[in-house]
Short mmCIF file of C-alpha atoms and ligand atoms in Angstrom, two decimals:
data_model
loop_
_atom_site.label_atom_id
_atom_site.label_comp_id
_atom_site.label_asym_id
_atom_site.label_seq_id
_atom_site.Cartn_x
_atom_site.Cartn_y
_atom_site.Cartn_z
CA UNK A 1 1.82 -24.57 -8.66
CA UNK A 2 5.23 -25.77 -9.86
CA UNK A 3 7.98 -25.91 -7.22
CA UNK A 4 11.37 -24.23 -7.52
CA UNK A 5 12.78 -27.67 -8.38
CA UNK A 6 10.33 -28.14 -11.26
CA UNK A 7 10.76 -24.59 -12.53
CA UNK A 8 14.56 -24.56 -12.49
CA UNK A 9 14.89 -27.95 -14.19
CA UNK A 10 12.27 -27.04 -16.80
CA UNK A 11 13.97 -23.74 -17.55
CA UNK A 12 17.35 -25.44 -17.88
CA UNK A 13 15.79 -27.93 -20.28
CA UNK A 14 14.28 -25.16 -22.41
CA UNK A 15 17.61 -23.39 -22.69
CA UNK A 16 20.34 -26.00 -22.58
CA UNK A 17 19.00 -29.55 -22.32
CA UNK A 18 19.82 -31.90 -19.46
CA UNK A 19 21.62 -30.49 -16.34
CA UNK A 20 24.60 -32.43 -14.90
CA UNK A 21 23.82 -31.59 -11.27
CA UNK A 22 20.68 -30.39 -9.49
CA UNK A 23 20.89 -29.28 -5.86
CA UNK A 24 18.27 -28.02 -3.42
CA UNK A 25 19.12 -26.08 -0.25
CA UNK A 26 16.47 -24.97 2.25
CA UNK A 27 15.73 -21.68 3.98
CA UNK A 28 15.44 -21.73 7.76
CA UNK A 29 13.48 -20.46 10.69
CA UNK A 30 15.11 -20.01 14.07
CA UNK A 31 12.94 -21.14 17.00
CA UNK A 32 15.09 -19.46 19.65
CA UNK A 33 18.68 -18.26 20.17
CA UNK A 34 18.78 -14.99 18.22
CA UNK A 35 21.91 -12.86 17.81
CA UNK A 36 23.81 -15.46 19.78
CA UNK A 37 25.69 -17.17 16.93
CA UNK A 38 28.39 -14.48 16.57
CA UNK A 39 28.78 -14.54 20.36
CA UNK A 40 29.87 -18.20 20.24
CA UNK A 41 26.49 -19.11 21.77
CA UNK A 42 23.53 -21.42 21.10
CA UNK A 43 20.70 -21.33 18.57
CA UNK A 44 17.78 -23.66 17.69
CA UNK A 45 17.04 -23.34 13.96
CA UNK A 46 15.23 -25.76 11.67
CA UNK A 47 15.23 -26.04 7.88
CA UNK A 48 12.01 -25.08 6.07
CA UNK A 49 10.24 -26.99 3.30
CA UNK A 50 11.13 -24.04 0.99
CA UNK A 51 14.18 -24.47 -1.22
CA UNK A 52 16.49 -22.62 -3.50
CA UNK A 53 17.35 -24.90 -6.42
CA UNK A 54 20.24 -24.74 -8.85
CA UNK A 55 20.35 -26.83 -12.04
CA UNK A 56 23.89 -26.79 -13.42
CA UNK A 57 25.53 -28.05 -16.58
CA UNK A 58 29.20 -27.89 -17.57
CA UNK A 59 30.03 -25.89 -20.67
CA UNK A 60 33.53 -24.97 -21.84
CA UNK A 61 36.78 -24.92 -19.89
CA UNK A 62 36.14 -25.88 -16.25
CA UNK A 63 38.99 -23.78 -14.86
CA UNK A 64 38.64 -20.53 -16.76
CA UNK A 65 35.44 -20.70 -18.83
CA UNK A 66 32.71 -18.11 -18.22
CA UNK A 67 29.73 -18.90 -16.00
CA UNK A 68 26.29 -18.09 -17.33
CA UNK A 69 23.47 -17.78 -14.80
CA UNK A 70 19.73 -17.38 -15.30
CA UNK A 71 18.12 -16.67 -11.93
CA UNK A 72 14.34 -16.36 -11.79
CA UNK A 73 13.29 -13.03 -10.31
CA UNK A 74 16.79 -11.56 -10.59
CA UNK A 75 17.91 -11.83 -14.19
CA UNK A 76 20.82 -13.16 -16.19
CA UNK A 77 24.52 -12.61 -15.70
CA UNK A 78 27.79 -13.91 -17.16
CA UNK A 79 30.58 -14.16 -14.57
CA UNK A 80 34.31 -14.38 -15.30
CA UNK A 81 35.95 -16.75 -12.78
CA UNK A 82 39.10 -14.59 -12.85
CA UNK A 83 37.28 -11.36 -11.92
CA UNK A 84 37.02 -9.83 -8.43
CA UNK A 85 33.71 -11.24 -7.06
CA UNK A 86 32.98 -7.91 -5.36
CA UNK A 87 32.59 -6.32 -8.81
CA UNK A 88 29.64 -8.57 -9.72
CA UNK A 89 26.10 -7.08 -9.69
CA UNK A 90 24.77 -7.06 -6.10
CA UNK A 91 22.34 -9.98 -6.51
CA UNK A 92 25.05 -12.13 -8.17
CA UNK A 93 27.78 -11.46 -5.57
CA UNK A 94 26.90 -14.58 -3.57
CA UNK A 95 27.46 -16.67 -6.71
CA UNK A 96 30.62 -14.81 -7.71
CA UNK A 97 31.87 -15.48 -4.17
CA UNK A 98 31.14 -19.19 -4.54
CA UNK A 99 33.14 -19.23 -7.78
CA UNK A 100 36.07 -17.33 -6.22
CA UNK A 101 36.31 -19.16 -2.90
CA UNK A 102 35.27 -22.79 -3.48
CA UNK A 103 38.59 -24.53 -4.10
CA UNK A 104 37.48 -26.78 -6.95
CA UNK A 105 37.42 -26.03 -10.69
CA UNK A 106 34.74 -23.34 -10.65
CA UNK A 107 34.48 -22.12 -14.24
CA UNK A 108 32.75 -23.37 -17.37
CA UNK A 109 29.14 -23.87 -16.35
CA UNK A 110 25.69 -22.54 -16.88
CA UNK A 111 22.83 -22.74 -14.44
CA UNK A 112 19.23 -21.89 -13.84
CA UNK A 113 18.27 -20.91 -10.30
CA UNK A 114 14.84 -20.63 -8.74
CA UNK A 115 13.53 -20.38 -5.21
CA UNK A 116 10.44 -20.86 -3.06
CA UNK A 117 12.00 -18.89 -0.17
CA UNK A 118 10.58 -15.36 0.14
CA UNK A 119 13.54 -12.93 -0.12
CA UNK A 120 14.29 -10.28 2.51
CA UNK A 121 11.88 -12.07 4.86
CA UNK A 122 14.47 -13.31 7.42
CA UNK A 123 14.19 -16.89 6.15
CA UNK A 124 17.80 -17.03 4.87
CA UNK A 125 17.33 -17.02 1.14
CA UNK A 126 20.93 -15.85 0.59
CA UNK A 127 22.42 -18.59 2.76
CA UNK A 128 20.36 -21.16 0.82
CA UNK A 129 21.68 -19.75 -2.47
CA UNK A 130 25.29 -19.97 -1.29
CA UNK A 131 24.86 -23.48 0.11
CA UNK A 132 23.09 -24.69 -3.07
CA UNK A 133 25.78 -23.29 -5.38
CA UNK A 134 28.72 -24.55 -3.25
CA UNK A 135 27.14 -28.02 -3.01
CA UNK A 136 26.57 -28.11 -6.78
CA UNK A 137 30.17 -27.15 -7.62
CA UNK A 138 31.56 -29.68 -5.13
CA UNK A 139 29.29 -32.39 -6.58
CA UNK A 140 30.41 -31.56 -10.12
CA UNK A 141 34.05 -31.92 -9.01
CA UNK A 142 33.24 -35.18 -7.17
CA UNK A 143 34.40 -33.65 -3.86
CA UNK A 144 32.65 -34.26 -0.52
CA UNK A 145 32.67 -31.71 2.29
CA UNK A 146 30.96 -31.79 5.71
CA UNK A 147 28.04 -29.42 6.36
CA UNK A 148 30.22 -27.24 8.61
CA UNK A 149 32.85 -26.84 5.87
CA UNK A 150 30.16 -25.84 3.37
CA UNK A 151 28.67 -23.47 5.97
CA UNK A 152 32.00 -21.82 6.77
CA UNK A 153 32.61 -21.18 3.11
CA UNK A 154 29.13 -19.64 2.81
CA UNK A 155 29.79 -17.45 5.83
CA UNK A 156 33.13 -16.30 4.34
CA UNK A 157 31.30 -15.29 1.16
CA UNK A 158 28.84 -13.21 3.24
CA UNK A 159 31.62 -11.64 5.28
CA UNK A 160 34.27 -11.07 2.58
CA UNK A 161 32.36 -10.70 -0.68
CA UNK A 162 28.85 -9.54 0.22
CA UNK A 163 30.22 -7.50 3.14
CA UNK A 164 27.86 -8.62 5.94
CA UNK A 165 29.41 -9.57 9.30
CA UNK A 166 26.89 -12.40 9.82
CA UNK A 167 27.38 -15.53 11.94
CA UNK A 168 27.32 -19.22 11.02
CA UNK A 169 23.70 -20.14 11.84
CA UNK A 170 21.95 -19.72 8.49
CA UNK A 171 24.44 -21.57 6.30
CA UNK A 172 25.06 -24.29 8.88
CA UNK A 173 21.40 -25.25 9.25
CA UNK A 174 20.80 -25.05 5.48
CA UNK A 175 23.71 -27.44 4.93
CA UNK A 176 23.28 -29.74 7.93
CA UNK A 177 19.61 -29.96 9.01
CA UNK A 178 18.08 -33.35 9.76
CA UNK A 179 14.49 -33.87 8.52
CA UNK A 180 11.84 -33.91 11.23
CA UNK A 181 14.03 -32.09 13.76
CA UNK A 182 15.15 -28.65 14.80
CA UNK A 183 18.84 -28.55 15.78
CA UNK A 184 20.53 -27.20 18.87
CA UNK A 185 23.54 -25.45 17.35
CA UNK A 186 26.62 -24.82 19.47
CA UNK A 187 28.29 -21.97 17.60
CA UNK A 188 31.63 -22.45 19.36
CA UNK A 189 31.96 -26.23 19.11
CA UNK A 190 30.26 -25.97 15.67
CA UNK A 191 27.98 -28.91 16.32
CA UNK A 192 24.33 -29.60 15.52
CA UNK A 193 22.25 -31.77 17.85
CA UNK A 194 18.97 -32.83 16.21
CA UNK A 195 16.18 -32.02 18.67
CA UNK A 196 12.53 -33.07 18.21
CA UNK A 197 9.63 -30.64 18.28
CA UNK A 198 7.28 -31.33 21.21
CA UNK A 199 4.48 -33.69 20.23
CA UNK A 200 1.14 -32.07 19.53
CA UNK A 201 2.79 -28.77 18.54
CA UNK A 202 3.63 -27.32 15.12
CA UNK A 203 5.72 -24.40 13.91
CA UNK A 204 3.99 -21.53 12.13
CA UNK A 205 5.87 -18.96 10.05
CA UNK A 206 4.14 -15.59 10.19
CA UNK A 207 5.05 -13.25 7.37
CA UNK A 208 4.45 -9.59 8.29
CA UNK A 209 4.93 -8.73 4.57
CA UNK A 210 7.36 -6.02 5.72
CA UNK A 211 10.82 -6.33 4.16
CA UNK A 212 14.24 -5.41 5.48
CA UNK A 213 15.84 -2.23 4.23
CA UNK A 214 19.35 -1.20 5.19
CA UNK A 215 19.46 -3.33 8.34
CA UNK A 216 23.16 -4.12 7.72
CA UNK A 217 24.46 -1.13 9.69
CA UNK A 218 22.33 -2.01 12.72
CA UNK A 219 23.52 -5.63 12.59
CA UNK A 220 27.15 -4.48 12.59
CA UNK A 221 26.49 -2.12 15.51
CA UNK A 222 24.91 -4.91 17.58
CA UNK A 223 27.90 -7.10 16.92
CA UNK A 224 30.34 -4.37 17.95
CA UNK A 225 28.35 -3.71 21.15
CA UNK A 226 28.57 -7.40 22.06
CA UNK A 227 32.32 -7.51 21.42
CA UNK A 228 32.88 -4.38 23.55
CA UNK A 229 30.79 -5.88 26.38
CA UNK A 230 32.82 -9.12 26.28
CA UNK A 231 36.04 -7.07 26.47
CA UNK A 232 34.75 -5.08 29.47
CA UNK A 233 33.86 -8.33 31.23
CA UNK A 234 37.18 -9.89 30.25
CA UNK A 235 35.91 -12.99 28.41
CA UNK A 236 36.59 -14.14 24.82
CA UNK A 237 32.87 -13.99 23.93
CA UNK A 238 29.53 -13.34 25.67
CA UNK A 239 28.99 -17.10 25.64
CA UNK A 240 31.42 -17.15 28.59
CA UNK A 241 29.61 -14.47 30.64
CA UNK A 242 26.81 -14.73 33.22
CA UNK A 243 24.31 -12.09 34.31
CA UNK A 244 26.47 -11.44 37.42
CA UNK A 245 29.16 -10.10 35.04
CA UNK A 246 26.89 -7.44 33.54
CA UNK A 247 27.83 -4.78 36.09
CA UNK A 248 31.32 -4.73 34.57
CA UNK A 249 29.98 -3.51 31.20
CA UNK A 250 30.62 0.23 31.12
CA UNK A 251 28.17 1.54 28.54
CA UNK A 252 24.40 1.32 29.31
CA UNK A 253 23.44 0.33 25.77
CA UNK A 254 26.16 -2.32 25.57
CA UNK A 255 24.95 -3.70 28.92
CA UNK A 256 21.40 -4.11 27.61
CA UNK A 257 22.68 -5.80 24.45
CA UNK A 258 24.80 -8.17 26.54
CA UNK A 259 21.88 -8.88 28.87
CA UNK A 260 19.90 -10.10 25.87
CA UNK A 261 22.68 -12.38 24.65
CA UNK A 262 23.40 -13.89 28.07
CA UNK A 263 19.72 -14.50 28.85
CA UNK A 264 19.05 -15.77 25.30
CA UNK A 265 21.78 -18.39 25.61
CA UNK A 266 20.18 -19.57 28.86
CA UNK A 267 16.74 -19.63 27.24
CA UNK A 268 18.05 -21.63 24.29
CA UNK A 269 19.57 -24.30 26.51
CA UNK A 270 16.32 -24.40 28.52
CA UNK A 271 14.39 -24.73 25.25
CA UNK A 272 16.49 -27.73 24.26
CA UNK A 273 15.67 -29.33 27.64
CA UNK A 274 11.98 -28.54 27.23
CA UNK A 275 11.95 -30.10 23.77
CA UNK A 276 13.69 -33.22 24.99
CA UNK A 277 11.18 -33.40 27.85
CA UNK A 278 8.31 -32.95 25.33
CA UNK A 279 7.19 -29.77 27.11
CA UNK A 280 5.51 -27.60 24.47
CA UNK A 281 4.15 -25.11 27.00
CA UNK A 282 7.61 -24.31 28.37
CA UNK A 283 9.11 -24.01 24.88
CA UNK A 284 6.36 -21.56 23.92
CA UNK A 285 6.92 -19.53 27.09
CA UNK A 286 10.66 -19.27 26.35
CA UNK A 287 9.97 -18.16 22.75
CA UNK A 288 7.73 -15.31 23.95
CA UNK A 289 10.34 -14.27 26.53
CA UNK A 290 12.93 -14.23 23.74
CA UNK A 291 10.80 -11.78 21.76
CA UNK A 292 10.57 -9.37 24.68
CA UNK A 293 14.32 -9.49 25.19
CA UNK A 294 15.00 -8.88 21.47
CA UNK A 295 12.50 -6.01 21.45
CA UNK A 296 13.48 -4.28 24.69
CA UNK A 297 17.16 -5.10 25.30
CA UNK A 298 18.57 -5.88 21.86
CA UNK A 299 16.26 -3.44 19.99
CA UNK A 300 16.03 -5.43 16.75
CA UNK A 301 12.28 -5.93 16.48
CA UNK A 302 10.07 -3.66 14.38
CA UNK A 303 6.46 -2.43 14.40
CA UNK A 304 5.23 -5.13 11.98
CA UNK A 305 6.96 -7.88 13.95
CA UNK A 306 5.69 -6.59 17.30
CA UNK A 307 2.18 -6.38 15.90
CA UNK A 308 2.10 -9.88 14.47
CA UNK A 309 3.57 -11.35 17.66
CA UNK A 310 0.83 -9.59 19.65
CA UNK A 311 -1.87 -10.85 17.27
CA UNK A 312 -0.46 -14.39 17.38
CA UNK A 313 -0.37 -14.42 21.19
CA UNK A 314 -4.18 -13.99 21.27
CA UNK A 315 -4.89 -16.47 18.46
CA UNK A 316 -6.31 -19.96 19.16
CA UNK A 317 -3.75 -22.58 20.16
CA UNK A 318 -0.76 -20.24 20.43
CA UNK A 319 1.91 -21.47 22.86
CA UNK A 320 4.45 -18.70 22.11
CA UNK A 321 5.62 -16.33 19.37
CA UNK A 322 8.65 -14.23 18.53
CA UNK A 323 10.50 -12.46 15.73
CA UNK A 324 12.99 -14.70 13.95
CA UNK A 325 16.33 -14.06 12.21
CA UNK A 326 18.15 -10.73 12.09
CA UNK A 327 15.03 -8.69 12.84
CA UNK A 328 13.47 -5.30 11.96
CA UNK A 329 11.10 -6.81 9.34
CA UNK A 330 10.18 -10.08 7.66
CA UNK A 331 8.87 -13.09 9.53
CA UNK A 332 7.98 -14.14 13.04
CA UNK A 333 7.62 -17.71 14.28
CA UNK A 334 5.00 -19.24 16.57
CA UNK A 335 4.59 -22.55 18.34
CA UNK A 336 0.98 -23.68 18.00
CA UNK A 337 -1.11 -26.61 19.21
CA UNK A 338 -1.37 -28.93 16.19
CA UNK A 339 -5.13 -29.43 16.45
CA UNK A 340 -5.72 -25.66 16.40
CA UNK A 341 -3.23 -24.79 13.66
CA UNK A 342 -5.85 -24.01 10.99
CA UNK A 343 -7.89 -21.80 13.31
CA UNK A 344 -4.65 -20.09 14.44
CA UNK A 345 -3.59 -19.31 10.87
CA UNK A 346 -7.02 -18.01 9.87
CA UNK A 347 -7.21 -15.79 12.96
CA UNK A 348 -3.76 -14.24 12.43
CA UNK A 349 -4.54 -13.53 8.77
CA UNK A 350 -7.92 -11.99 9.74
CA UNK A 351 -6.54 -9.73 12.50
CA UNK A 352 -3.07 -8.63 11.32
CA UNK A 353 -3.07 -5.35 9.40
CA UNK A 354 -0.02 -3.15 9.33
CA UNK A 355 0.66 -0.19 7.03
CA UNK A 356 -1.82 -1.57 4.50
CA UNK A 357 -0.09 -4.98 4.58
CA UNK A 358 -1.63 -8.37 5.31
CA UNK A 359 -0.06 -11.54 6.71
CA UNK A 360 0.72 -14.93 5.25
CA UNK A 361 1.00 -17.95 7.53
CA UNK A 362 2.70 -21.27 6.74
CA UNK A 363 2.60 -24.31 9.00
CA UNK A 364 5.97 -25.98 8.42
CA UNK A 365 7.46 -29.34 9.34
CA UNK A 366 11.28 -29.36 9.77
CA UNK A 367 12.96 -30.28 6.46
CA UNK A 368 16.32 -31.85 5.58
CA UNK A 369 19.46 -29.88 4.73
CA UNK A 370 20.94 -29.38 1.27
CA UNK A 371 21.22 -32.33 -1.07
CA UNK A 372 21.98 -33.31 -4.62
CA UNK A 373 18.66 -34.24 -6.22
CA UNK A 374 19.23 -37.58 -7.93
CA UNK A 375 18.17 -37.96 -11.54
CA UNK A 376 15.17 -40.20 -10.71
CA UNK A 377 13.87 -37.70 -8.12
CA UNK A 378 13.95 -34.86 -10.65
CA UNK A 379 10.78 -33.76 -12.41
CA UNK A 380 10.46 -35.25 -15.89
C1 LIG B 401 21.10 -13.22 10.57
C2 LIG B 401 22.53 -13.72 10.49
C3 LIG B 401 22.76 -14.89 11.44
C4 LIG B 401 22.29 -14.54 12.86
C5 LIG B 401 20.89 -13.95 12.84
C6 LIG B 401 20.45 -13.44 14.19
O1 LIG B 401 20.22 -14.21 10.11
O2 LIG B 401 22.83 -14.14 9.17
O3 LIG B 401 24.11 -15.25 11.43
O4 LIG B 401 23.20 -13.69 13.49
O5 LIG B 401 20.78 -12.87 11.91
O6 LIG B 401 20.35 -14.50 15.09
#
């Protein structure tokens, strides 16, 4: 089957000829460190070998000219660079945000977009779209920006244009991942430390086939709870708190939310140590503990996610499993012994059934972050 790269370049060719710039940006899975990024904490994401690809060609006035987009699975739209990006159709708001907020000439182009990242599955398809489009516009203008600058811009688009109060993790790993490694992300220092997966273990993405609906409100509530808890404790962010501080949190629900964040930061740092020490068993144990904390204290799991994590735990070669990303629906992630990966995948697919849905399982090696695809690497 053709990849997103092949499909987007072919479609551009059919419509408009040769693109000037082609960029791929990956989706991500987070191994551990969930709902910690907006608490200035630690996460351990890796980029997936699934990309969103944009093929872009200049056309007309590069400051004010209209932007014509053909996005597979979504449709076509013409955007006016002078318009308020929040007035764009919902699916195109990320792109309108890129046009409004990337400080380079952002008008006068047409593009085809395609993706291999399942949408609404907690694998960061929107972050990949933002990072791909920002990187393409910067490349067209001949401007270089660091991954964190690209990521911050993507996060601003989510926060200010799309209206989601999300953290920095998704855009930062899509922009800055190093192939073959997960990355310990310090969301206060804004650094990525490439960290190897333990030898003999692989990462499996487990798709529950459930999809997120209206999870935005719950995400905002979790964030507010964490901020209230930090205020009660008297620290700038929960990153600065320890479990001994929890008794100062007044509200019971806020205290449980904070207990997740504080323990998750500890688990993430322990996971980084386990990975450096090549200890797959300990990493798997921490991942399973993370799931319980997200389910019981942070209350962001869901029936499909709980079910697939349970099924995975009993499958051959499983070292640990947990929900990944924002939660409620979408994908889980498991650490699996490499020599049992095929048996693991077959067993999860055979035993997971939820609401008439079946599972898909992908064994994924950590991919590289966003990049301009050079002309000789493009499909003919
Ligand atoms: C979503 C957000 C991220 C992060 C995760 C939870 O993916 O976009 O910033 O908060 O949820 O860890």
